[in-house]
Amino acid sequence: MTSSHPNLKEAAATWLKIGFLSFGGPAAQIALMHKVLVDEKKWLSEKTYLNALSFCMLLPGPEAMQLAAWSGWRLHGTLGGLIAGLSFIMPGALVMLVLASLYAAFGTAPLVAALFLGIKAAVIIIVIEALLRISKRALKRRDYWVLAGLAFVAIFFFSVPFPVIILVAALYGYFTSHGREEVDDASPQPAILKRTILTAGFWLALWVVPLGALWLALGADDLLVQVGILFSKLAVVTFGGAYAVLTYLGQEVAINRSWLTANEMIDALGLAETTPGPLILVTEFVAYLAGEKAGGVVMGLAAAVVGLWATFVPCFLWVFTGAPFIDRLDRAPKLSGALAAITASVVGVILNLGIWFALHTLFGSVKQEQHGPLTLWLPDVASFDWRAAALTCLAGVLLLRLHMGLGKVLVLMAASGLLVSQI
């Protein structure tokens, strides 16, 4: 049972506090919200919170941010959801903007490069840790192991786009799932359906109309328009969390579009791990750097705003549209089967991300060779960086063996990178 209903002012203060304290990735953020909303404030019951978590994990996008938005919606409607969601995003977005600006200005300085040597090594282990965690949850059947393996081969060796992998996995899961969809006698009332359609239409228009206006004003090839298009695609296919989406993002910005280098992508994730808020704020860093390279600080700021808009407005669309139907999802086994298959394929995608990061961290030169449809990543053995390898081993001990907190690990790794660089 929930306690007395909080007023909006009290709730807003709580959401802002959660936003500033939401370090450590989605698992830590979800645990923090559970402690505050269920254990301390008792604004939500355990069952309600867990049902909402399951709902948000079915959606594309950052599940912790969407869980905050849903919880705010449950307490105070759309305004409450907006306050909760924005409070979760904005502290980290402001910090990330400052970090991106500093990185763009000083990223090539020897001191900064030395600090990031340790952070890059930590990123490899962070991705491995995410891979292990998701594998335990997702690979519960033999065919899901096969799906994960095929997804890895498809994206690593054949550069199959991430959305295609997601679609194929979803179709497989849907058509191979067992059980029938349960008919709900208490079907939604026409008023609820009408309100849901209006809600979806409003948020869809809020998402695409400004981007469409940019397209008409600047042309399809303009960088701001391309940022809006790319991040809108990401918003639709971000099943599996930030680590899965980073593969698609890295493939697009570092390989297909050459907005950033591979090392800059690794640095972006390292910075995102140090800020509060969802890890998908890495998109803001990418957008700012791409814009700054193309047209200076003003262009960087504009690209960051477009990137944030295209990344997070869809999150509110999914949450506010689906929220009234949360209790009906457990009666749709085919949908659950499709989403389980997607999660299994994401394991292979994250493995690709870990190997890609490791190659570009441990070797100074990595060459991409194309043999028909086959793509090969070939590191120059002579460019092997023993310092990066040693730091990666250290990060592995700290995170996987000693289970040290992520914040402490990143500080220690940055300091270790500075120390090793003096050798």
PDB file of C-alpha atoms in Angstrom, residues 74-197:
ATOM      1  CA  ARG A  74       1.554   7.772 -11.802  1.00  0.00           C
ATOM      2  CA  LEU A  75       1.769  10.322  -8.986  1.00  0.00           C
ATOM      3  CA  HIS A  76       0.858  13.585 -10.762  1.00  0.00           C
ATOM      4  CA  GLY A  77      -0.127  12.868 -14.350  1.00  0.00           C
ATOM      5  CA  THR A  78       1.670  14.250 -17.392  1.00  0.00           C
ATOM      6  CA  LEU A  79       3.139  17.248 -15.539  1.00  0.00           C
ATOM      7  CA  GLY A  80       4.538  14.949 -12.869  1.00  0.00           C
ATOM      8  CA  GLY A  81       5.994  12.681 -15.530  1.00  0.00           C
ATOM      9  CA  LEU A  82       7.650  15.620 -17.278  1.00  0.00           C
ATOM     10  CA  ILE A  83       9.153  16.923 -14.038  1.00  0.00           C
ATOM     11  CA  ALA A  84      10.453  13.471 -13.078  1.00  0.00           C
ATOM     12  CA  GLY A  85      11.876  12.698 -16.505  1.00  0.00           C
ATOM     13  CA  LEU A  86      13.516  16.087 -17.011  1.00  0.00           C
ATOM     14  CA  SER A  87      14.936  16.070 -13.466  1.00  0.00           C
ATOM     15  CA  PHE A  88      16.537  12.726 -14.288  1.00  0.00           C
ATOM     16  CA  ILE A  89      18.040  14.035 -17.538  1.00  0.00           C
ATOM     17  CA  MET A  90      19.043  17.653 -17.012  1.00  0.00           C
ATOM     18  CA  PRO A  91      21.756  17.447 -14.291  1.00  0.00           C
ATOM     19  CA  GLY A  92      23.713  14.914 -16.323  1.00  0.00           C
ATOM     20  CA  ALA A  93      23.025  16.771 -19.580  1.00  0.00           C
ATOM     21  CA  LEU A  94      24.492  19.995 -18.172  1.00  0.00           C
ATOM     22  CA  VAL A  95      27.551  18.192 -16.805  1.00  0.00           C
ATOM     23  CA  MET A  96      28.029  16.358 -20.109  1.00  0.00           C
ATOM     24  CA  LEU A  97      27.829  19.620 -22.052  1.00  0.00           C
ATOM     25  CA  VAL A  98      30.590  21.133 -19.913  1.00  0.00           C
ATOM     26  CA  LEU A  99      32.736  18.006 -20.280  1.00  0.00           C
ATOM     27  CA  ALA A 100      32.181  17.896 -24.052  1.00  0.00           C
ATOM     28  CA  SER A 101      33.182  21.563 -24.338  1.00  0.00           C
ATOM     29  CA  LEU A 102      36.360  20.983 -22.320  1.00  0.00           C
ATOM     30  CA  TYR A 103      37.153  17.857 -24.302  1.00  0.00           C
ATOM     31  CA  ALA A 104      36.722  19.648 -27.610  1.00  0.00           C
ATOM     32  CA  ALA A 105      39.052  22.421 -26.399  1.00  0.00           C
ATOM     33  CA  PHE A 106      41.716  20.363 -24.612  1.00  0.00           C
ATOM     34  CA  GLY A 107      41.171  16.743 -25.665  1.00  0.00           C
ATOM     35  CA  THR A 108      44.466  16.495 -27.521  1.00  0.00           C
ATOM     36  CA  ALA A 109      46.574  17.853 -24.643  1.00  0.00           C
ATOM     37  CA  PRO A 110      49.117  15.318 -23.263  1.00  0.00           C
ATOM     38  CA  LEU A 111      47.655  15.493 -19.740  1.00  0.00           C
ATOM     39  CA  VAL A 112      44.114  14.794 -20.980  1.00  0.00           C
ATOM     40  CA  ALA A 113      45.343  11.962 -23.222  1.00  0.00           C
ATOM     41  CA  ALA A 114      47.132  10.378 -20.255  1.00  0.00           C
ATOM     42  CA  LEU A 115      44.035  10.552 -18.044  1.00  0.00           C
ATOM     43  CA  PHE A 116      41.871   9.014 -20.767  1.00  0.00           C
ATOM     44  CA  LEU A 117      44.326   6.161 -21.295  1.00  0.00           C
ATOM     45  CA  GLY A 118      43.173   4.734 -17.963  1.00  0.00           C
ATOM     46  CA  ILE A 119      39.513   5.552 -18.548  1.00  0.00           C
ATOM     47  CA  LYS A 120      39.540   3.801 -21.945  1.00  0.00           C
ATOM     48  CA  ALA A 121      40.918   0.682 -20.311  1.00  0.00           C
ATOM     49  CA  ALA A 122      38.125   0.824 -17.729  1.00  0.00           C
ATOM     50  CA  VAL A 123      35.529   1.162 -20.493  1.00  0.00           C
ATOM     51  CA  ILE A 124      36.554  -2.217 -21.940  1.00  0.00           C
ATOM     52  CA  ILE A 125      35.858  -3.918 -18.605  1.00  0.00           C
ATOM     53  CA  ILE A 126      32.646  -1.926 -18.081  1.00  0.00           C
ATOM     54  CA  VAL A 127      31.306  -3.305 -21.364  1.00  0.00           C
ATOM     55  CA  ILE A 128      32.432  -6.835 -20.449  1.00  0.00           C
ATOM     56  CA  GLU A 129      30.633  -6.501 -17.107  1.00  0.00           C
ATOM     57  CA  ALA A 130      27.462  -5.373 -18.888  1.00  0.00           C
ATOM     58  CA  LEU A 131      27.823  -8.307 -21.294  1.00  0.00           C
ATOM     59  CA  LEU A 132      28.052 -10.806 -18.433  1.00  0.00           C
ATOM     60  CA  ARG A 133      25.106  -9.258 -16.597  1.00  0.00           C
ATOM     61  CA  ILE A 134      22.792  -9.219 -19.612  1.00  0.00           C
ATOM     62  CA  SER A 135      23.884 -12.712 -20.716  1.00  0.00           C
ATOM     63  CA  LYS A 136      22.775 -14.232 -17.418  1.00  0.00           C
ATOM     64  CA  ARG A 137      19.333 -12.698 -17.845  1.00  0.00           C
ATOM     65  CA  ALA A 138      18.876 -13.200 -21.584  1.00  0.00           C
ATOM     66  CA  LEU A 139      20.486 -16.489 -22.626  1.00  0.00           C
ATOM     67  CA  LYS A 140      18.230 -18.990 -20.883  1.00  0.00           C
ATOM     68  CA  ARG A 141      17.556 -21.139 -23.959  1.00  0.00           C
ATOM     69  CA  ARG A 142      19.814 -22.795 -26.499  1.00  0.00           C
ATOM     70  CA  ASP A 143      18.260 -20.958 -29.438  1.00  0.00           C
ATOM     71  CA  TYR A 144      18.915 -17.638 -27.670  1.00  0.00           C
ATOM     72  CA  TRP A 145      22.621 -18.524 -27.556  1.00  0.00           C
ATOM     73  CA  VAL A 146      22.436 -19.145 -31.304  1.00  0.00           C
ATOM     74  CA  LEU A 147      20.663 -15.809 -31.796  1.00  0.00           C
ATOM     75  CA  ALA A 148      23.396 -14.003 -29.849  1.00  0.00           C
ATOM     76  CA  GLY A 149      26.110 -15.704 -31.911  1.00  0.00           C
ATOM     77  CA  LEU A 150      24.419 -14.896 -35.209  1.00  0.00           C
ATOM     78  CA  ALA A 151      23.919 -11.275 -34.145  1.00  0.00           C
ATOM     79  CA  PHE A 152      27.625 -10.957 -33.349  1.00  0.00           C
ATOM     80  CA  VAL A 153      28.693 -12.465 -36.678  1.00  0.00           C
ATOM     81  CA  ALA A 154      26.211 -10.312 -38.583  1.00  0.00           C
ATOM     82  CA  ILE A 155      27.332  -6.984 -37.114  1.00  0.00           C
ATOM     83  CA  PHE A 156      31.065  -7.671 -36.618  1.00  0.00           C
ATOM     84  CA  PHE A 157      31.890  -9.485 -39.850  1.00  0.00           C
ATOM     85  CA  PHE A 158      29.168  -8.277 -42.211  1.00  0.00           C
ATOM     86  CA  SER A 159      28.332  -4.807 -40.845  1.00  0.00           C
ATOM     87  CA  VAL A 160      24.606  -5.594 -40.802  1.00  0.00           C
ATOM     88  CA  PRO A 161      22.783  -2.524 -39.445  1.00  0.00           C
ATOM     89  CA  PHE A 162      21.609  -2.786 -35.845  1.00  0.00           C
ATOM     90  CA  PRO A 163      17.910  -2.143 -36.698  1.00  0.00           C
ATOM     91  CA  VAL A 164      17.930  -5.089 -39.113  1.00  0.00           C
ATOM     92  CA  ILE A 165      19.280  -7.386 -36.395  1.00  0.00           C
ATOM     93  CA  ILE A 166      16.585  -6.173 -33.998  1.00  0.00           C
ATOM     94  CA  LEU A 167      13.821  -6.731 -36.566  1.00  0.00           C
ATOM     95  CA  VAL A 168      14.929 -10.268 -37.461  1.00  0.00           C
ATOM     96  CA  ALA A 169      15.260 -11.231 -33.789  1.00  0.00           C
ATOM     97  CA  ALA A 170      11.813  -9.800 -33.016  1.00  0.00           C
ATOM     98  CA  LEU A 171      10.191 -11.762 -35.842  1.00  0.00           C
ATOM     99  CA  TYR A 172      11.905 -14.961 -34.708  1.00  0.00           C
ATOM    100  CA  GLY A 173      10.802 -14.475 -31.114  1.00  0.00           C
ATOM    101  CA  TYR A 174       7.242 -13.587 -32.100  1.00  0.00           C
ATOM    102  CA  PHE A 175       6.673 -16.606 -34.356  1.00  0.00           C
ATOM    103  CA  THR A 176       8.405 -19.147 -32.105  1.00  0.00           C
ATOM    104  CA  SER A 177       6.790 -18.075 -28.817  1.00  0.00           C
ATOM    105  CA  HIS A 178       4.302 -20.407 -27.178  1.00  0.00           C
ATOM    106  CA  GLY A 179       1.002 -19.500 -25.645  1.00  0.00           C
ATOM    107  CA  ARG A 180      -2.005 -17.574 -26.829  1.00  0.00           C
ATOM    108  CA  GLU A 181      -2.764 -13.920 -26.356  1.00  0.00           C
ATOM    109  CA  GLU A 182      -5.300 -13.659 -23.557  1.00  0.00           C
ATOM    110  CA  VAL A 183      -8.467 -11.793 -24.378  1.00  0.00           C
ATOM    111  CA  ASP A 184      -9.177  -9.114 -21.824  1.00  0.00           C
ATOM    112  CA  ASP A 185     -12.911  -8.874 -21.188  1.00  0.00           C
ATOM    113  CA  ALA A 186     -12.380  -5.495 -19.565  1.00  0.00           C
ATOM    114  CA  SER A 187     -11.203  -3.940 -22.803  1.00  0.00           C
ATOM    115  CA  PRO A 188     -10.184  -0.287 -22.761  1.00  0.00           C
ATOM    116  CA  GLN A 189     -13.069   2.169 -22.842  1.00  0.00           C
ATOM    117  CA  PRO A 190     -13.396   4.369 -25.934  1.00  0.00           C
ATOM    118  CA  ALA A 191     -12.522   7.437 -23.836  1.00  0.00           C
ATOM    119  CA  ILE A 192      -9.217   5.856 -22.780  1.00  0.00           C
ATOM    120  CA  LEU A 193      -8.390   4.871 -26.367  1.00  0.00           C
ATOM    121  CA  LYS A 194      -9.208   8.364 -27.613  1.00  0.00           C
ATOM    122  CA  ARG A 195      -7.009   9.948 -24.943  1.00  0.00           C
ATOM    123  CA  THR A 196      -4.191   7.530 -25.786  1.00  0.00           C
ATOM    124  CA  ILE A 197      -4.381   8.362 -29.499  1.00  0.00           C
TER     125      ILE A 197
END
